[in-house]
Amino acid sequence: MREIIHIQLGGCGNRIGSKFWKTITDEHCIDSTGIYYGQLDENFEGINVYFNEISRKYCPRAILVDLEPDVINTLHNDSFDKFFYSDNIICGKVGCGSSWSSGFYNDDTEVIDQVLNTIRKESELCDCLQGFQLTHSLLGGTGSGFGSLLIDKLREEYPDRAMMTFSSLTSSETCEHLIEPYNIVLSIQHLIENIDATYFFDNETLHKTSSRTQTSPTYNDLNQLISTAMSGITTCFRFPDQINGDMQKLNNHMNPFPRLQFLMSSYAPIFSQTCIQNNSIPLYQLIEEIFDNKNMLIPCDLQQGRYLSATAIFRGRDMTIKEIYEHIFNLQTKVKNIKTTLCEIPLKDLEVSSTLIGNHTSIQNLLKFFLEKFSTMFRRKLYVFGFCRSGMDEMEFTEAESNLSDLIDEYQEIQHGKTDSESVSNII
C-alpha cells in the first residue's frame, strides 16, 4: 500500500485538517472510535493510504502541530478527535506572534525535533510511504514560518518522497496582521524550492463563494469547503482504479514545467441546504460549473491566460466516463492537457459532484498581488527590524522577493509561448 502521512500545522491548519478527517472518515465508513462499518469493497480497498489499522481500529496517519496549545486543545475536546494518536499531537509552550521569522527561527528547538521524530515513527508504520501532505495557513507564524522550516527538513530527510500542501491565504486588501505579506512571500520561497504541488485556498474567495448559499458564512463554513475540495483532490489516492492513482503520478501530470507547481481548484455543486436535499444537478451543468470562475477557490480570470494542465475528478453512480468526455469536449473553453476520472463512491449527501484541479497561468495575478504588497512594505523597511531580531538576515527578504518575481516571469513566458519545452504541444 502507498501510504500518505498528513501533517496539520497551526490553528488554521488544524481546523482544516480536522474537517478533512471528518469528511474522509464518512467516505471510508469509519466511526468516531475508529471502527470500520462499511459494506462495500470500494470503501475499504484504499483505506490504508490515510489510516493505520491497529487492533481492528483505524487511526489517521496524522500529526497535529501547533506552537501554542489553544486550538489543538479545543479540537481535542471534540469526541471525534480523540481517535488520533495522542503521541502524534504536539504543542509548543509559546506561540510565535504571527511572525514568519519567529516560527522559522523558533527558540524552542525541542518542538521541531519532536515533530521530526514523530514523523519518523509514523513512516516506520508504512509499508511504502509515497509522501506527505500539509494543511497550514501562510498568514500566521506557525503555518508560515514553522511550516517552512518543517518543509525544508522533510525535503532534506525524504528527498524522493512526494510532498503537497493545502495552503490557506487571503487576497483581502485589509490584513488581520500587518505583516501578512511578508509571511506569505517568505513562505512561497520555501514552497517553490521544496514542494511538488501547492493548492492555494483564498479566504476572501471562499467567503464570496459561501455567501451565495449562506447569509453569514463563518470560518467553519470556509474550512468545510476546503475540506470538501481536499476530499475531491485525494479521491485519486483513496479509491481503486483511478487515473493519477498516487501523488507522484498526479504531480507529474499537473506540473509539466519545473517550479510552476501552484494549483487552483474548483468544486461543484455549491448548493444551498434545500438543493442538497433535492440532490439534483445535470451533468452538463456540473461540468460548466467546475470550469467557471465563480466556483474557483482562489481569485482568477480563466479568460486571461491558459491551462498548462488539468484533472477533473467526478464522483457518483449516475454518470459514465463516456458522457463526461462528451460534455467536456463540447465546452466552450477547450482544455487539451486534461485527465478525467470517475469514482462511483459519492460524497455524503450528494449523488454527484466534481472537483477540478487546474494549473493555469492566471495564478500569476494572485502572486503579483502578494509581491506588490511585499515590495511596498520592504522598500520602506516596515517591520524588518522585528523580523531580523528573531534571527533573520535582511538578505532573505531580497531573495524571497527576487524568487517570486522570477516565478511570475516564468508564468508570463509560458503564457505567451516563449519556451522550448516539449510540453507546449499538449497545452492551449
Short mmCIF file of C-alpha atoms in Angstrom, two decimals, residues 12 34 78 123 150 174 302 313 339 346 390:
data_model
loop_
_atom_site.label_atom_id
_atom_site.label_comp_id
_atom_site.label_asym_id
_atom_site.label_seq_id
_atom_site.Cartn_x
_atom_site.Cartn_y
_atom_site.Cartn_z
CA CYS A 12 -5.87 27.23 10.75
CA GLY A 34 -12.03 4.06 14.57
CA ASP A 78 -14.25 17.06 20.44
CA SER A 123 6.82 6.48 8.47
CA LEU A 150 9.45 21.70 8.58
CA THR A 174 -7.16 44.55 4.73
CA LEU A 302 -9.67 31.97 -16.65
CA ILE A 313 -12.49 14.23 -10.77
CA LYS A 339 -7.24 13.92 -17.48
CA PRO A 346 -20.27 9.69 -3.83
CA SER A 390 14.18 36.91 15.62
#
